mmCIF file of C-alpha atoms in Angstrom:
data_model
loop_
_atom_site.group_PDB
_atom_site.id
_atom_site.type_symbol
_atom_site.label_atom_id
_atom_site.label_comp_id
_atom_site.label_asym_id
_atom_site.label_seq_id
_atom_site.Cartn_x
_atom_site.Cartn_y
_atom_site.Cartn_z
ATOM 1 C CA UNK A 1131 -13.277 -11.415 -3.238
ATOM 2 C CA UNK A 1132 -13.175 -7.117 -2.550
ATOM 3 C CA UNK A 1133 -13.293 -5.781 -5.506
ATOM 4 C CA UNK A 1134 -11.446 -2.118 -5.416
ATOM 5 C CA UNK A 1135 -11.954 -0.295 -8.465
ATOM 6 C CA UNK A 1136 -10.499 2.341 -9.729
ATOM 7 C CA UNK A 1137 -12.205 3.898 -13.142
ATOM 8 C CA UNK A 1138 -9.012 5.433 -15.160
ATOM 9 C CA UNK A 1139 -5.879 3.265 -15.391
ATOM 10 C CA UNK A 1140 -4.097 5.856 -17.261
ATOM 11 C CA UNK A 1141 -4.453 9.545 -17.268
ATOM 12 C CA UNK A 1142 -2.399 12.995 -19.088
ATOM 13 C CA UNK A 1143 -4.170 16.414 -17.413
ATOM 14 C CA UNK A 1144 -2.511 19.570 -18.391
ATOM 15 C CA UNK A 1145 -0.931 21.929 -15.598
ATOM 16 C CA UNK A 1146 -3.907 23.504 -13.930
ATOM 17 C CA UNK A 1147 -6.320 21.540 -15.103
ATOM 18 C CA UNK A 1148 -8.701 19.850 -12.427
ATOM 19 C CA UNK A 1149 -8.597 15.790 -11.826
ATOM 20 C CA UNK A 1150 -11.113 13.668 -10.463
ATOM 21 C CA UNK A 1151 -9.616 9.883 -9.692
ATOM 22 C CA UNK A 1152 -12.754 7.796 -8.691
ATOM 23 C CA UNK A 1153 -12.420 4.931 -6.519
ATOM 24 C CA UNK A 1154 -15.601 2.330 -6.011
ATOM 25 C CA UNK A 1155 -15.697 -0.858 -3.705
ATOM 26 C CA UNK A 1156 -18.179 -3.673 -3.736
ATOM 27 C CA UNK A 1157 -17.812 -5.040 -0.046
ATOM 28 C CA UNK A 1158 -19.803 -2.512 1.879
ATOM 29 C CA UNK A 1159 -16.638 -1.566 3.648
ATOM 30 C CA UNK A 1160 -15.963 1.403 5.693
ATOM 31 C CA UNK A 1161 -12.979 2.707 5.424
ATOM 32 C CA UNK A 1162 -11.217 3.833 2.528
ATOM 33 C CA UNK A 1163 -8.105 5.352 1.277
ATOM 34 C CA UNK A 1164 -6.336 7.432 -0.978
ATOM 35 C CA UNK A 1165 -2.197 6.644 -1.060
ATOM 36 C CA UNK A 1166 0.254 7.623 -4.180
ATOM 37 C CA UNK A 1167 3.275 5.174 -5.447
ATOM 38 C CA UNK A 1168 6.737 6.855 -6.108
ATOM 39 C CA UNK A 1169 9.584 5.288 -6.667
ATOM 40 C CA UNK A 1170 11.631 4.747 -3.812
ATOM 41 C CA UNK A 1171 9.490 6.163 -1.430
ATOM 42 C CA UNK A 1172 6.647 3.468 -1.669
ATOM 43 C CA UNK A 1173 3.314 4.245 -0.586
ATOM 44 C CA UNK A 1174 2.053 7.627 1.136
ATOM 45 C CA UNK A 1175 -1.149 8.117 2.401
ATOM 46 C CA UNK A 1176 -2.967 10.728 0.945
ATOM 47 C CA UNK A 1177 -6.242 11.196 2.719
ATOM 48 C CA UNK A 1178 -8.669 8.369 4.259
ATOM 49 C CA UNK A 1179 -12.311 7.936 5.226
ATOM 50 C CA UNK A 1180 -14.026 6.127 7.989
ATOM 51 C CA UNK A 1181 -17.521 6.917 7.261
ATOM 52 C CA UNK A 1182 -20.056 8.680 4.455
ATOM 53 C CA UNK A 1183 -19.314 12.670 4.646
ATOM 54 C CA UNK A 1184 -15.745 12.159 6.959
ATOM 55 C CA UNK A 1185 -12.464 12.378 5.685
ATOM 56 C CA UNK A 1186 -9.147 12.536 7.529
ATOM 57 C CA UNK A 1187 -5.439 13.838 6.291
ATOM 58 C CA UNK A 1188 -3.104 11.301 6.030
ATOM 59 C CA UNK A 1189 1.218 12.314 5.739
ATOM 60 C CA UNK A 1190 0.703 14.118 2.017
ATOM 61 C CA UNK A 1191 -2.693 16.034 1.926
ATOM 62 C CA UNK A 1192 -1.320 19.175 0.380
ATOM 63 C CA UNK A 1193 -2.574 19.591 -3.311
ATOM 64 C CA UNK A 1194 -5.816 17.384 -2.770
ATOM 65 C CA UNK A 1195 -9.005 17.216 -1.761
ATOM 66 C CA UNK A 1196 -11.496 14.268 -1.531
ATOM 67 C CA UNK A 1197 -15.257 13.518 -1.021
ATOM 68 C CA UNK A 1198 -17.063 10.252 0.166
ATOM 69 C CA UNK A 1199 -20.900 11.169 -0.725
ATOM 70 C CA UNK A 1200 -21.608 7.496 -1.007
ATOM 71 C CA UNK A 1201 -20.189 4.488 1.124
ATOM 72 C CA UNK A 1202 -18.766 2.894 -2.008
ATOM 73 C CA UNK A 1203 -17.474 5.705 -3.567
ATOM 74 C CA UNK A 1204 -14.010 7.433 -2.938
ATOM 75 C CA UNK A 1205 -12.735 10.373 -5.065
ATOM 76 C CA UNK A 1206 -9.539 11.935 -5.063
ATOM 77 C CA UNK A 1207 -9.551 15.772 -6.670
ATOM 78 C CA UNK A 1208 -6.567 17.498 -7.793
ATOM 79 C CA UNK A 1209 -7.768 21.372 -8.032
ATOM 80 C CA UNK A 1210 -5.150 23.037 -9.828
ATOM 81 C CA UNK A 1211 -2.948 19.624 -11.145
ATOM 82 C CA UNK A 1212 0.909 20.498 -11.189
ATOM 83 C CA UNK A 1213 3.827 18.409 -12.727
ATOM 84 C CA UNK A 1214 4.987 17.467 -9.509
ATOM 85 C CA UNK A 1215 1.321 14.968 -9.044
ATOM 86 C CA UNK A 1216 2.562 12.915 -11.584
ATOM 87 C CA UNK A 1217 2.474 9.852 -9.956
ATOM 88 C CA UNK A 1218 0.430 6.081 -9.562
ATOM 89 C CA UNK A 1219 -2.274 6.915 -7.390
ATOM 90 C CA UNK A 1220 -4.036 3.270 -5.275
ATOM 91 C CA UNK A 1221 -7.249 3.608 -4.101
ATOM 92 C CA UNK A 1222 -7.902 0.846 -0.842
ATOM 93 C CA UNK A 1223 -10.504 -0.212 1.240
ATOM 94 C CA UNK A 1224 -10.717 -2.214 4.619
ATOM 95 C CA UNK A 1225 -14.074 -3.838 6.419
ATOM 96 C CA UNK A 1226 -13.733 -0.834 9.467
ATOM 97 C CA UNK A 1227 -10.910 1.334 11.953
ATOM 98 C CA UNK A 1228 -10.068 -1.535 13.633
ATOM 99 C CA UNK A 1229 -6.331 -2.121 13.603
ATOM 100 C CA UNK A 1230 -4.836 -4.857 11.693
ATOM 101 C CA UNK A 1231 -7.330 -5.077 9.038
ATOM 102 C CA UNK A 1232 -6.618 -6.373 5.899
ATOM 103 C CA UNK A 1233 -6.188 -3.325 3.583
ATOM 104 C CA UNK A 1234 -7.137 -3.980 0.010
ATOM 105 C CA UNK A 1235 -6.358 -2.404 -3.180
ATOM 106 C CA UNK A 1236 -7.322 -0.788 -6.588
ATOM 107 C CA UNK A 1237 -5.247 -1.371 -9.041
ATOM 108 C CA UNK A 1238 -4.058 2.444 -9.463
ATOM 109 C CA UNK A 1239 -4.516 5.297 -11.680
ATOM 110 C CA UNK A 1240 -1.220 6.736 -13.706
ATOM 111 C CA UNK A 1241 -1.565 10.288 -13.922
ATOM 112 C CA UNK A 1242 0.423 11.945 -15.960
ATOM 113 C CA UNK A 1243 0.455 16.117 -15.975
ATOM 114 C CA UNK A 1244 2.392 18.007 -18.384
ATOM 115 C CA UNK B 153 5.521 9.414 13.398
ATOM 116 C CA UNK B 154 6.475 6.182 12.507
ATOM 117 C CA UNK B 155 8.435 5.078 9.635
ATOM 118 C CA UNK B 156 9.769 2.028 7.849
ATOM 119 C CA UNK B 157 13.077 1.393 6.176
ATOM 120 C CA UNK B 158 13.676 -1.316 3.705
ATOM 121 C CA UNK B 159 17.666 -1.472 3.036
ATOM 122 C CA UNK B 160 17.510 -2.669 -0.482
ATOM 123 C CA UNK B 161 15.751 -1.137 -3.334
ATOM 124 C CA UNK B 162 16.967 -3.634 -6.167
ATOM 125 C CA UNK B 163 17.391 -7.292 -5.674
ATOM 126 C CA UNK B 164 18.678 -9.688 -8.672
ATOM 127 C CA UNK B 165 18.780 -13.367 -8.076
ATOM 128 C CA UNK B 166 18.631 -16.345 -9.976
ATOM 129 C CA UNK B 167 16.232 -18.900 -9.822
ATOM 130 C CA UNK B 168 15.817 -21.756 -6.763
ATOM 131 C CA UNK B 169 18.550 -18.904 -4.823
ATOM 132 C CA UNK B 170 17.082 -18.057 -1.439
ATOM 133 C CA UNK B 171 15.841 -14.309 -0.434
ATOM 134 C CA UNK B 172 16.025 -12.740 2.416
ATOM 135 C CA UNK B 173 14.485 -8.878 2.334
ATOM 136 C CA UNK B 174 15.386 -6.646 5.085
ATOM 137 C CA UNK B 175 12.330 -4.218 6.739
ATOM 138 C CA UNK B 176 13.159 -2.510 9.968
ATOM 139 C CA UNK B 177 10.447 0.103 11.656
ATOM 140 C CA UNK B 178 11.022 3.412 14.145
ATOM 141 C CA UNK B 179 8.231 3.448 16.979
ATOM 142 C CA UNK B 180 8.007 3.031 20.487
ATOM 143 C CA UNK B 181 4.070 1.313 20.885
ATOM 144 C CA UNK B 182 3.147 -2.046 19.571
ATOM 145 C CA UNK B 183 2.554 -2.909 15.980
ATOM 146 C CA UNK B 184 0.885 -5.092 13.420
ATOM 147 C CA UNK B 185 3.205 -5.646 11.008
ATOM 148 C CA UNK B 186 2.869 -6.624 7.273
ATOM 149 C CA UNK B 187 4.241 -7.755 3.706
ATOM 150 C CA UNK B 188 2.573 -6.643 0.270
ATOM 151 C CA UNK B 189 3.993 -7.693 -2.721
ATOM 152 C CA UNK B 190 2.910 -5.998 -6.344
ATOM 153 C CA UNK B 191 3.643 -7.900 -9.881
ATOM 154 C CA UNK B 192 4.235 -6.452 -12.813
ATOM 155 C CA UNK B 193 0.765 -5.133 -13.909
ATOM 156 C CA UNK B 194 -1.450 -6.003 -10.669
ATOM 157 C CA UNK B 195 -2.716 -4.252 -7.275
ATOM 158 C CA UNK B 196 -0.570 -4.557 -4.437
ATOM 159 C CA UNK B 197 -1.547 -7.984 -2.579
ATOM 160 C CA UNK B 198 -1.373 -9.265 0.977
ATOM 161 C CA UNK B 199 1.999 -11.426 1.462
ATOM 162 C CA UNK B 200 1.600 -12.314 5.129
ATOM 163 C CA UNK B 201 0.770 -10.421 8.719
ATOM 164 C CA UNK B 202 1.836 -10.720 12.263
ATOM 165 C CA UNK B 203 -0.335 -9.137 14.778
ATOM 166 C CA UNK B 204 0.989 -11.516 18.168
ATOM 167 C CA UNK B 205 1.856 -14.316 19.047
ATOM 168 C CA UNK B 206 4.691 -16.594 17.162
ATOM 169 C CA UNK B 207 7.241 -14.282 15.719
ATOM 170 C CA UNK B 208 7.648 -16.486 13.084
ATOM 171 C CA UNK B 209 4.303 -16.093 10.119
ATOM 172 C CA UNK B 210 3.744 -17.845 7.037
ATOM 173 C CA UNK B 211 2.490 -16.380 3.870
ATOM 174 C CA UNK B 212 1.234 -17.440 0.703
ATOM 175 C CA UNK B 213 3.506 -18.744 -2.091
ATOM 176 C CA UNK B 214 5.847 -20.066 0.427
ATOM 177 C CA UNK B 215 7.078 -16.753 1.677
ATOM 178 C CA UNK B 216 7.676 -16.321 5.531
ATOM 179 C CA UNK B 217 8.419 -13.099 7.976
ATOM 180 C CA UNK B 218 10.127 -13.125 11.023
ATOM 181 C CA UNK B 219 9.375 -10.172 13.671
ATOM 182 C CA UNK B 220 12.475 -9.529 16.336
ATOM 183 C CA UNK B 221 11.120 -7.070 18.537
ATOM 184 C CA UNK B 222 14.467 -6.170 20.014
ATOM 185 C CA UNK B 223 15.674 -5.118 16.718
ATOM 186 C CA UNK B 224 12.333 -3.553 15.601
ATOM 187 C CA UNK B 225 12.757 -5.794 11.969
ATOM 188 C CA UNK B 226 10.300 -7.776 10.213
ATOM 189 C CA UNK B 227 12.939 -9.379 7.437
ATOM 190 C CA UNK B 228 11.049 -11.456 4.430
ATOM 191 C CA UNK B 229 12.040 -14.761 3.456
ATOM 192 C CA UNK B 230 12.096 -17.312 1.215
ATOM 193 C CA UNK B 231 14.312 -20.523 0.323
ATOM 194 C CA UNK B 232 13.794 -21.361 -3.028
ATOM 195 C CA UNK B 233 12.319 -18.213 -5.402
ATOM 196 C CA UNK B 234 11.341 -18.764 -8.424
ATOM 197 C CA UNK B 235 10.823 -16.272 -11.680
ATOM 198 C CA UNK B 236 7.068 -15.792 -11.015
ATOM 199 C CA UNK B 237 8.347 -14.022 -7.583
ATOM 200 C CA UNK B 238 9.484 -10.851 -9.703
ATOM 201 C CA UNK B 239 7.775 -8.153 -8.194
ATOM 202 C CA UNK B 240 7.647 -5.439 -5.942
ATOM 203 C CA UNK B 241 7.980 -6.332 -2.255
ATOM 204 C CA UNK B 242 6.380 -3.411 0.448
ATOM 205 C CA UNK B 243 6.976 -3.870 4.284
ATOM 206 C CA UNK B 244 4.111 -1.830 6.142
ATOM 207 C CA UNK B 245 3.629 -1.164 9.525
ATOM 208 C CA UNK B 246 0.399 0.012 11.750
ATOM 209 C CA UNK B 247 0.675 1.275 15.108
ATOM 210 C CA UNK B 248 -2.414 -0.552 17.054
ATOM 211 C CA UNK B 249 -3.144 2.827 18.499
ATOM 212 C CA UNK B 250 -3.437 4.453 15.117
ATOM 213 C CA UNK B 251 -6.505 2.243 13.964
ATOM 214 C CA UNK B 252 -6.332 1.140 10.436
ATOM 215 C CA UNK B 253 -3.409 2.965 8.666
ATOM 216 C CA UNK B 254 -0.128 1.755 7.495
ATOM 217 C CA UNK B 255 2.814 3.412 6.737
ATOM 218 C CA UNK B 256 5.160 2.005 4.242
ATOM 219 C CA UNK B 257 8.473 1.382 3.361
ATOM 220 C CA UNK B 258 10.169 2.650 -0.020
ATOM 221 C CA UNK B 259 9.682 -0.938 -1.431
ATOM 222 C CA UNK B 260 12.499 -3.509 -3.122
ATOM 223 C CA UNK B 261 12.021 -4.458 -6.447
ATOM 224 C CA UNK B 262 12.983 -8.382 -7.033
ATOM 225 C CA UNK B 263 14.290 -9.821 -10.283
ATOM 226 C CA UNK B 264 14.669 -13.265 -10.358
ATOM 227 C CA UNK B 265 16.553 -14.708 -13.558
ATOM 228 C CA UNK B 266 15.463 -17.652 -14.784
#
């Protein structure tokens, strides 16, 4: 089975403060993603990666940054965090570009900032 | 851009009831279209796909989709739920020509009563 993990379940950052969310998969896949979970307005993508050193914006980049050094690894930065980040952030991964693949996920991160 | 409307955001129903879960999409190009469902506590989880073919696709745990191009819908089903089927139902939707993303729709949350 893909394994997507995601290192913190459950975070609290203080306004300003800078967040790293790492993201690791065990299936040598390609492609990865960053989406956040709100309530009511399911699943937004973030940013995504195709390959080592790439990254793409997805429909809600503003706020973030992210860096793919290594093929398994995925991290999602939050420079300056503000209240309005608090959300469940999913980290996912799929085998390549190719449409139709089977996206799979962490099991999210709960960031809180106050 | 694309986008995908689900037209309930709570669902109660009681045990063996049937459910029916409405998903319709906005864009012009072909699709590959697809149900996630999340439990309480887990990472979201492939329901069932439909790529071509029979409009009609069968998912796990009895769960089936039906894709009516006319009406640009992809409506969930199942006959007989039971209370394990509380969750958190996501219709997503992937332009072919936009390689591996999906966009999502705001998601129905399912209670089922035992």
């Amino acid at each position: 089975d893909v394994k997507v993990t995601q290192s913190s379940r459950y975070l609290v950052k203080r306004t300003g403060e800078k967040v790293f969310l790492e993201c690791v998969q065990d299936m040598d896949h390609e492609n990865m993603f960053w989406y956040r979970q709100d309530p009511g307005l399911g699943l937004r993508l973030i940013y995504f990666s195709y390959d080592v050193k790439m990254k793409e914006k997805g429909d809600i980049p503003e706020g973030y940054s992210v860096s793919r050094e290594k093929k398994e690894r995925f991290s999602l930065i939050l420079e300056s965090a503000s209240t309005n980040q608090t959300s469940m952030y999913l980290c996912a991964s799929s085998l390549d570009r190719t449409s139709g693949n089977t996206i799979y996920f962490g099991e999210g991160s709960w960031l809180t900032v106050v | 851009a694309q986008s995908v409307s689900q037209h309930n955001h709570h669902v109660i129903l009681s045990e063996a009831a049937s459910l029916e879960l409405g998903c319709n999409y906005s864009y012009g190009g072909t699709v590959n279209l697809f149900w996630y469902v999340q439990y309480p506590g887990q990472h979201l989880q492939l329901l069932l796909k439909y790529f071509s073919g029979d409009p009609l696709v069968k998912g796990i745990k009895g769960f089936e989709a039906e894709f009516i191009k006319s009406k640009f819908s992809f409506n969930l089903r199942k006959p007989s739920v039971q209370w394990s089927d509380t969750a958190e139902y996501f219709c997503a939707v992937n332009p072919k020509a936009a390689g591996n993303k999906l966009t999502f729709g705001g998601g129905t949350r399912v209670l089922v009563k035992p």
